[in-house]
Amino acid sequence: MNVLHVVGARPNFMKVAPVMAALSRQAGVSQILVHTGQHYDVNMSEVFFAQLGLPMPDINLEVGSGSHAEQTAKVMTRLEPVILERKPDIVLVYGDVNSTLAAALVCAKLAVPTAHVEAGLRSFDRGMPEEINRLLTDQIADLLFTPSADAEGNLLREGVPAEKIHFVGNVMIDTLVQLLARASRAGLASVPRTYALVTLHRPSNVDDPAMLRRIIEALETISRELPVLFPLHPRTRQRLDEWRIEVSLNGQLRLLEPLGYLEFLALQREATVVITDSGGIQEECTYLGIPCLTLRENTERPVTVTMGTNVVVGRDMKRLQAEVDRILAGKAKPGTVPPLWDGKASERIVDLLVAWHQSRTSGQKVSFPTDSTSSHPGS
Ligand code: UD1
C-alpha cells in the first residue's frame, strides 16, 4: 500500500507523526510525506519535524502565505502533478487547515481515495475558515476517522454514509502520551512558579483591533495577580505591530516567540490556567487535567467541555477575569479523559487502512476492525 500524507500547518504535524510511525511498523507499506509549506518559519514548522521524529518531507510545495484563495489554489495546482506522478493508493489529510481542504479537493477530482484524520468536528460557525474546511473535506473524503463520539452524529446529519465513519480516538493525544516524559522547559528563560499560559491567533480575536486591545488589557489586569506567558503566533505579532498596540511589559506579562512542541507541553503541564483560542490546546488541557479558558463563542470540540476541563468564555473579558479568579480560588472545573484518548488512535487507523486496502485489492468486502464492536468501541 502506497500512502501519501499531506500536511501544511503547525497543528498538522503532531497529528501525522504517530500515524506515520505506526504505518512504518507495518510490512508492505510505503509512505510519502508532502509538506505544502503553508507554515514555513523554523519555529512554526522545522522545530516540530525535529522534536516529533518526523522524516524530512519528500516534497515541499512551498506555497507560503497569501489570501485563502491564493493559498488553497497554490496547494491544488502544485499538488496535482505530485499525485499524478506518485499514484498513491490513498491520501491522508489532517485537521482543518487550508492545506487539508485543498488536498482533499485535488484527490476527489482525480478519483484518488482520501482519508480524513480528525473528521466530523463542528463549531456550527461558518464564519470560521476552518469550519468551511471541515465541512467540505468530510463531504469528499472516502474514509472518515473521528476523534470523539459527537463527530459521528454530525457526519450522519450531513448525509455521510455510516460505513465511511470510524471512531478511532484522538491522534494528537497519541503524540502527547508518547512525548510527555520528554517535555522540557530547559531551553526557556526563568519560568515563574505559577502562571497563565496564553495563545491567540484566530481571526475573530486578532484581526479586529478593538478586540485585540481589549484582550491585551484583560491580560495586563490578570498579570497583576498571576504572571502571564504569551508565546506569539506570527499572525498575532503582525497585528500588534500593525496597530501599534502597546503591551505593558511589567515583567508579569511576557511575550515569547512561538515555542517548540516539547517546550510548550512542559509549560502547559504545569500552568495554573491556559487561555487560548486554539482547538488542539483545548484537547491537550483536557487530557492533562489543566484548566482551560477558551476565548471563543463556540468550540468544535464539545467533548472538552462536557467531559474535560474546558470553559468557553466567549469574547467577554469580565467572564474571563471571573473564571481566572474562580481557578485561583481553587474552584477549577474538574474533568475526565474522553473515550479512546488513550495513545492508540493511530494504531486503530493503521488497522482500518490495512483492512480497507485488502478489501480493494481482493475485490471482496472485508469487515473493518471497528465494525464488530460498533462504531463506538470505547463508549
Ligand atoms: C492556520 C490555520 C488554523 C490553525 C493555525 C495554527 C487555516 C485557514 N488556518 O492559521 O486553522 O489553527 O494555522 O497555527 O488554514 N506566518 C508566518 N510564518 C509562518 C506561518 C504563517 O509568519 O510560518 C504568518 C503569515 O504572514 C500569515 C499569517 O501568519 O499571513 C497567518 O498564517 P496562515 O497559515 O494563513 O494562517 P494561520 O493564522 O497560521
Coordinates of N, CA and C in Angstrom, one line a residue, residues 12-177:
N12 N -1.0 20.3 12.1 CA -1.0 19.1 11.4 C 0.2 18.1 11.8
F13 N 1.3 18.7 12.2 CA 2.5 18.0 12.4 C 2.4 16.9 13.5
M14 N 1.7 17.3 14.7 CA 1.6 16.4 15.8 C 0.5 15.3 15.5
K15 N -0.3 15.5 14.4 CA -1.3 14.5 14.1 C -0.7 13.5 13.1
V16 N 0.2 13.9 12.1 CA 0.7 13.0 11.2 C 1.8 12.1 11.8
A17 N 2.5 12.6 12.8 CA 3.7 11.9 13.3 C 3.3 10.5 13.9
P18 N 2.3 10.3 14.7 CA 2.1 9.0 15.2 C 1.5 8.1 14.1
V19 N 0.8 8.6 13.1 CA 0.2 7.8 12.1 C 1.4 7.3 11.2
M20 N 2.3 8.1 10.9 CA 3.5 7.7 10.1 C 4.3 6.6 10.8
A21 N 4.5 6.9 12.1 CA 5.3 5.9 12.9 C 4.6 4.5 12.9
A22 N 3.3 4.5 13.1 CA 2.5 3.3 13.2 C 2.5 2.6 11.8
L23 N 2.4 3.3 10.8 CA 2.4 2.7 9.4 C 3.8 2.2 9.1
S24 N 4.8 2.8 9.6 CA 6.2 2.3 9.3 C 6.5 1.0 9.9
R25 N 5.7 0.6 10.9 CA 5.9 -0.7 11.6 C 5.1 -1.8 10.8
Q26 N 4.4 -1.4 9.8 CA 3.5 -2.3 9.0 C 4.2 -2.8 7.8
A27 N 4.3 -4.1 7.6 CA 5.0 -4.6 6.4 C 4.2 -4.2 5.1
G28 N 4.9 -4.0 4.0 CA 4.2 -3.8 2.7 C 3.6 -2.4 2.6
V29 N 4.1 -1.4 3.4 CA 3.5 -0.1 3.3 C 4.7 0.9 2.9
S30 N 4.5 1.7 1.8 CA 5.5 2.7 1.6 C 4.7 4.1 1.8
Q31 N 5.5 5.1 2.2 CA 4.9 6.3 2.6 C 5.6 7.5 1.9
I32 N 4.8 8.5 1.6 CA 5.4 9.8 1.0 C 4.8 10.9 1.9
L33 N 5.7 11.8 2.3 CA 5.2 12.9 3.1 C 5.3 14.2 2.3
V34 N 4.2 14.9 2.1 CA 4.2 16.1 1.3 C 3.9 17.3 2.3
H35 N 4.7 18.3 2.4 CA 4.5 19.5 3.2 C 4.1 20.6 2.2
T36 N 3.0 21.2 2.4 CA 2.5 22.2 1.5 C 3.3 23.5 1.6
G37 N 4.0 23.7 2.8 CA 4.7 25.0 3.0 C 3.8 26.1 3.5
Q38 N 2.5 25.7 3.9 CA 1.6 26.8 4.4 C 2.3 27.5 5.6
H39 N 2.9 26.7 6.5 CA 3.7 27.3 7.6 C 5.2 27.0 7.2
Y40 N 6.0 27.9 7.4 CA 7.4 27.8 6.8 C 8.5 28.3 7.8
D41 N 8.1 29.2 8.8 CA 9.1 29.6 9.7 C 9.7 28.4 10.5
V42 N 11.0 28.6 10.9 CA 11.6 27.5 11.6 C 10.8 27.1 12.8
N43 N 10.3 28.2 13.6 CA 9.6 27.9 14.8 C 8.1 27.6 14.6
M44 N 7.6 27.6 13.4 CA 6.2 27.1 13.1 C 6.2 25.8 12.4
S45 N 7.4 25.3 12.0 CA 7.4 24.1 11.2 C 8.6 23.2 11.5
E46 N 9.8 23.7 11.2 CA 11.0 22.8 11.3 C 11.2 22.2 12.7
V47 N 11.0 23.0 13.7 CA 11.3 22.5 15.1 C 10.4 21.3 15.4
F48 N 9.2 21.3 14.8 CA 8.3 20.2 15.1 C 8.7 18.9 14.4
F49 N 9.3 19.0 13.2 CA 9.8 17.9 12.5 C 10.9 17.2 13.3
A50 N 11.8 18.1 13.9 CA 12.9 17.5 14.7 C 12.3 16.9 16.0
Q51 N 11.5 17.6 16.7 CA 11.0 17.1 18.0 C 10.1 15.9 17.9
L52 N 9.3 15.9 16.9 CA 8.3 14.8 16.7 C 8.9 13.5 16.0
G53 N 10.1 13.6 15.6 CA 10.8 12.5 15.0 C 10.2 12.2 13.6
L54 N 9.7 13.3 12.9 CA 9.1 13.1 11.6 C 10.3 13.1 10.6
P55 N 10.1 12.3 9.5 CA 11.1 12.3 8.5 C 11.1 13.7 7.7
M56 N 12.1 14.1 7.1 CA 12.1 15.3 6.2 C 11.0 15.0 5.2
P57 N 10.2 16.1 4.8 CA 9.2 15.9 3.8 C 9.9 15.4 2.5
D58 N 9.2 14.5 1.8 CA 9.7 14.1 0.4 C 9.6 15.2 -0.5
I59 N 8.5 16.0 -0.4 CA 8.2 17.1 -1.3 C 7.7 18.3 -0.5
N60 N 8.2 19.5 -0.8 CA 7.7 20.7 -0.2 C 7.1 21.6 -1.3
L61 N 5.8 21.9 -1.2 CA 5.2 22.6 -2.3 C 5.4 24.1 -2.1
E62 N 6.0 24.6 -1.0 CA 6.4 26.0 -0.7 C 5.3 27.0 -1.1
V63 N 4.1 26.8 -0.7 CA 3.1 27.7 -1.1 C 3.1 29.0 -0.2
G64 N 3.6 29.0 1.0 CA 3.7 30.2 1.8 C 2.4 30.8 2.2
S65 N 2.5 32.1 2.5 CA 1.3 32.8 3.0 C 0.5 33.4 1.8
G66 N -0.7 33.9 2.0 CA -1.5 34.5 0.9 C -2.9 34.5 1.4
S67 N -3.8 35.1 0.5 CA -5.2 35.0 0.9 C -5.6 33.6 0.9
H68 N -6.9 33.3 1.4 CA -7.3 31.9 1.4 C -7.4 31.3 0.0
A69 N -7.9 32.1 -0.9 CA -8.0 31.6 -2.3 C -6.6 31.3 -2.9
E70 N -5.7 32.3 -2.7 CA -4.3 32.1 -3.2 C -3.7 30.8 -2.6
Q71 N -3.8 30.7 -1.3 CA -3.1 29.6 -0.6 C -3.7 28.3 -1.0
T72 N -5.1 28.2 -1.1 CA -5.8 27.0 -1.4 C -5.4 26.6 -2.9
A73 N -5.5 27.6 -3.8 CA -5.2 27.3 -5.2 C -3.8 26.9 -5.4
K74 N -2.9 27.5 -4.7 CA -1.5 27.1 -4.9 C -1.2 25.7 -4.5
V75 N -1.8 25.3 -3.3 CA -1.7 23.9 -2.9 C -2.3 23.0 -4.0
M76 N -3.4 23.3 -4.5 CA -4.1 22.5 -5.5 C -3.2 22.3 -6.8
T77 N -2.8 23.4 -7.3 CA -2.1 23.3 -8.6 C -0.7 22.6 -8.4
R78 N -0.1 22.8 -7.3 CA 1.2 22.2 -7.1 C 1.1 20.7 -6.6
L79 N 0.0 20.4 -6.0 CA -0.1 19.0 -5.5 C -0.6 18.1 -6.6
E80 N -1.4 18.6 -7.5 CA -2.0 17.7 -8.6 C -0.9 16.9 -9.3
P81 N 0.2 17.5 -9.9 CA 1.2 16.7 -10.6 C 1.9 15.7 -9.7
V82 N 2.0 16.0 -8.4 CA 2.6 15.1 -7.4 C 1.7 13.8 -7.3
I83 N 0.4 14.0 -7.2 CA -0.5 12.9 -7.1 C -0.5 12.0 -8.4
L84 N -0.5 12.7 -9.5 CA -0.5 12.0 -10.8 C 0.8 11.2 -10.9
E85 N 1.9 11.8 -10.5 CA 3.2 11.1 -10.7 C 3.4 10.0 -9.6
R86 N 3.0 10.2 -8.4 CA 3.3 9.2 -7.3 C 2.2 8.1 -7.2
K87 N 1.1 8.4 -7.8 CA 0.0 7.4 -7.8 C -0.3 6.7 -6.5
P88 N -0.6 7.4 -5.4 CA -0.8 6.8 -4.1 C -2.1 5.9 -4.1
D89 N -2.1 4.9 -3.3 CA -3.4 4.2 -3.1 C -4.4 5.0 -2.3
I90 N -3.8 5.7 -1.4 CA -4.7 6.6 -0.6 C -3.9 7.8 -0.1
V91 N -4.6 8.9 0.1 CA -4.0 10.2 0.6 C -4.6 10.5 1.9
L92 N -3.8 10.7 2.9 CA -4.3 11.1 4.3 C -4.2 12.6 4.5
V93 N -5.3 13.2 4.9 CA -5.3 14.6 5.2 C -5.7 14.8 6.6
Y94 N -5.2 15.9 7.3 CA -5.3 16.0 8.7 C -5.9 17.4 9.1
G95 N -6.8 17.3 10.1 CA -7.3 18.5 10.7 C -8.2 19.4 9.8
D96 N -8.0 20.7 9.9 CA -9.0 21.6 9.2 C -8.3 22.9 8.6
V97 N -7.1 22.8 8.2 CA -6.4 24.0 7.7 C -6.6 24.0 6.2
N98 N -6.3 25.1 5.6 CA -6.5 25.3 4.1 C -5.8 24.2 3.3
S99 N -4.7 23.7 3.8 CA -4.0 22.6 3.0 C -4.8 21.4 3.0
T100 N -5.6 21.1 4.1 CA -6.4 19.9 4.2 C -7.4 19.9 3.1
L101 N -8.2 21.0 3.0 CA -9.3 21.0 2.0 C -8.7 21.0 0.6
A102 N -7.6 21.8 0.4 CA -7.0 21.8 -1.0 C -6.6 20.4 -1.4
A103 N -6.0 19.7 -0.5 CA -5.5 18.3 -0.9 C -6.7 17.4 -1.1
A104 N -7.7 17.5 -0.3 CA -8.9 16.6 -0.5 C -9.6 16.9 -1.8
L105 N -9.6 18.2 -2.2 CA -10.3 18.5 -3.5 C -9.5 18.0 -4.7
V106 N -8.2 18.1 -4.6 CA -7.3 17.6 -5.7 C -7.6 16.1 -5.9
C107 N -7.6 15.4 -4.7 CA -7.8 13.9 -4.8 C -9.2 13.5 -5.3
A108 N -10.2 14.3 -4.8 CA -11.5 13.9 -5.2 C -11.7 14.1 -6.7
K109 N -11.1 15.1 -7.3 CA -11.2 15.3 -8.8 C -10.4 14.3 -9.6
L110 N -9.3 13.8 -8.9 CA -8.5 12.7 -9.6 C -9.0 11.3 -9.3
A111 N -10.1 11.2 -8.5 CA -10.6 9.9 -8.1 C -9.6 9.1 -7.3
V112 N -8.8 9.8 -6.5 CA -7.8 9.1 -5.7 C -8.4 9.1 -4.2
P113 N -8.5 7.9 -3.6 CA -9.2 7.9 -2.3 C -8.5 8.7 -1.3
T114 N -9.3 9.3 -0.4 CA -8.7 10.2 0.7 C -9.3 9.7 2.0
A115 N -8.4 9.8 3.0 CA -8.9 9.6 4.4 C -8.7 10.9 5.2
H116 N -9.7 11.3 6.0 CA -9.6 12.5 6.8 C -9.4 12.1 8.2
V117 N -8.3 12.5 8.7 CA -8.0 12.2 10.2 C -8.4 13.5 10.9
E118 N -9.3 13.2 11.9 CA -9.9 14.3 12.7 C -11.2 14.8 12.0
A119 N -12.0 13.8 11.5 CA -13.2 14.2 10.8 C -14.4 14.5 11.8
G120 N -15.4 15.2 11.3 CA -16.6 15.3 12.0 C -16.7 16.4 13.1
L121 N -15.7 17.1 13.3 CA -15.8 18.2 14.4 C -16.5 19.4 13.8
R122 N -17.4 20.0 14.5 CA -18.1 21.1 14.0 C -18.3 22.2 15.1
S123 N -18.0 23.4 14.7 CA -18.3 24.5 15.6 C -19.7 25.1 15.3
F124 N -20.3 24.7 14.2 CA -21.5 25.3 13.6 C -21.4 26.8 13.4
D125 N -20.2 27.3 13.2 CA -19.9 28.7 12.9 C -19.2 28.8 11.6
R126 N -20.0 29.1 10.5 CA -19.4 29.2 9.2 C -18.6 30.4 9.0
G127 N -18.5 31.3 10.0 CA -17.6 32.4 9.9 C -16.2 32.0 10.1
M128 N -16.0 30.8 10.6 CA -14.6 30.4 10.8 C -14.1 29.7 9.5
P129 N -12.9 30.1 9.0 CA -12.4 29.4 7.8 C -12.3 27.9 8.0
E130 N -11.9 27.5 9.2 CA -11.7 26.1 9.5 C -13.0 25.3 9.4
E131 N -14.1 25.9 9.7 CA -15.4 25.2 9.6 C -15.7 24.8 8.2
I132 N -15.4 25.8 7.3 CA -15.7 25.5 5.9 C -14.7 24.4 5.4
N133 N -13.5 24.4 5.9 CA -12.5 23.3 5.5 C -13.0 22.0 6.0
R134 N -13.5 22.0 7.3 CA -14.0 20.7 7.9 C -15.2 20.1 7.1
L135 N -16.2 21.0 6.9 CA -17.5 20.6 6.2 C -17.2 20.0 4.8
L136 N -16.4 20.7 4.0 CA -16.2 20.3 2.7 C -15.2 19.1 2.6
T137 N -14.2 19.0 3.4 CA -13.3 17.9 3.4 C -14.1 16.6 3.7
D138 N -15.0 16.7 4.7 CA -15.8 15.5 5.1 C -16.8 15.0 4.0
Q139 N -17.2 16.0 3.2 CA -18.1 15.6 2.2 C -17.4 14.8 1.1
I140 N -16.1 15.0 0.9 CA -15.5 14.4 -0.3 C -14.5 13.3 0.1
A141 N -14.2 13.1 1.4 CA -13.3 12.1 1.8 C -14.0 10.7 1.8
D142 N -13.1 9.7 1.6 CA -13.7 8.3 1.5 C -13.7 7.6 2.8
L143 N -12.7 7.9 3.6 CA -12.7 7.3 5.0 C -12.6 8.5 6.0
L144 N -13.5 8.4 7.0 CA -13.5 9.5 8.0 C -13.2 8.9 9.4
F145 N -12.0 9.4 9.9 CA -11.5 8.9 11.2 C -11.9 10.0 12.2
T146 N -12.8 9.6 13.2 CA -13.2 10.6 14.1 C -12.6 10.5 15.5
P147 N -12.4 11.7 16.1 CA -11.7 11.7 17.4 C -12.6 11.5 18.6
S148 N -13.9 11.8 18.5 CA -14.8 11.8 19.6 C -16.2 11.4 19.2
A149 N -17.0 10.9 20.1 CA -18.3 10.3 19.8 C -19.2 11.3 19.1
D150 N -19.1 12.6 19.4 CA -20.0 13.6 18.8 C -19.9 13.7 17.3
A151 N -18.7 13.4 16.8 CA -18.3 13.7 15.4 C -19.2 12.8 14.5
E152 N -19.5 11.6 14.9 CA -20.3 10.7 14.1 C -21.7 11.2 13.8
G153 N -22.3 11.7 14.9 CA -23.7 12.3 14.7 C -23.6 13.5 13.7
N154 N -22.6 14.3 13.8 CA -22.5 15.5 12.9 C -22.4 15.0 11.5
L155 N -21.6 14.0 11.2 CA -21.4 13.5 9.9 C -22.7 12.8 9.3
L156 N -23.4 12.0 10.2 CA -24.6 11.3 9.7 C -25.6 12.4 9.4
R157 N -25.7 13.4 10.2 CA -26.7 14.5 9.9 C -26.4 15.2 8.5
E158 N -25.2 15.2 8.1 CA -24.8 15.8 6.9 C -24.9 14.8 5.7
G159 N -25.4 13.6 6.0 CA -25.6 12.7 4.9 C -24.4 11.8 4.6
V160 N -23.4 11.8 5.4 CA -22.2 10.9 5.2 C -22.6 9.5 5.5
P161 N -22.4 8.5 4.6 CA -22.8 7.1 4.8 C -22.0 6.6 6.1
A162 N -22.8 5.9 6.9 CA -22.2 5.4 8.2 C -21.0 4.5 7.9
E163 N -20.9 3.7 6.8 CA -19.8 2.8 6.6 C -18.5 3.5 6.3
K164 N -18.5 4.8 6.0 CA -17.3 5.6 5.8 C -16.7 6.1 7.2
I165 N -17.5 6.0 8.2 CA -17.1 6.7 9.5 C -16.5 5.7 10.5
H166 N -15.4 6.0 11.1 CA -14.7 5.1 12.0 C -14.2 6.0 13.2
F167 N -14.7 5.6 14.4 CA -14.4 6.3 15.6 C -13.0 5.7 16.1
V168 N -12.0 6.4 15.9 CA -10.6 5.9 16.3 C -10.0 6.5 17.5
G169 N -10.5 7.7 17.9 CA -9.8 8.4 19.0 C -9.0 9.5 18.5
N170 N -8.2 10.1 19.4 CA -7.5 11.3 19.1 C -6.0 11.1 18.8
V171 N -5.6 11.3 17.6 CA -4.2 11.1 17.3 C -3.2 12.1 17.9
M172 N -3.7 13.3 18.2 CA -2.9 14.3 18.8 C -2.5 13.9 20.2
I173 N -3.5 13.1 20.9 CA -3.2 12.6 22.2 C -2.1 11.5 22.1
D174 N -2.1 10.8 21.0 CA -1.0 9.7 20.8 C 0.3 10.4 21.0
T175 N 0.5 11.5 20.3 CA 1.8 12.3 20.3 C 2.1 12.8 21.8
L176 N 1.0 13.3 22.4 CA 1.2 13.8 23.7 C 1.7 12.7 24.7
V177 N 0.9 11.6 24.6 CA 1.2 10.4 25.5 C 2.7 10.0 25.3

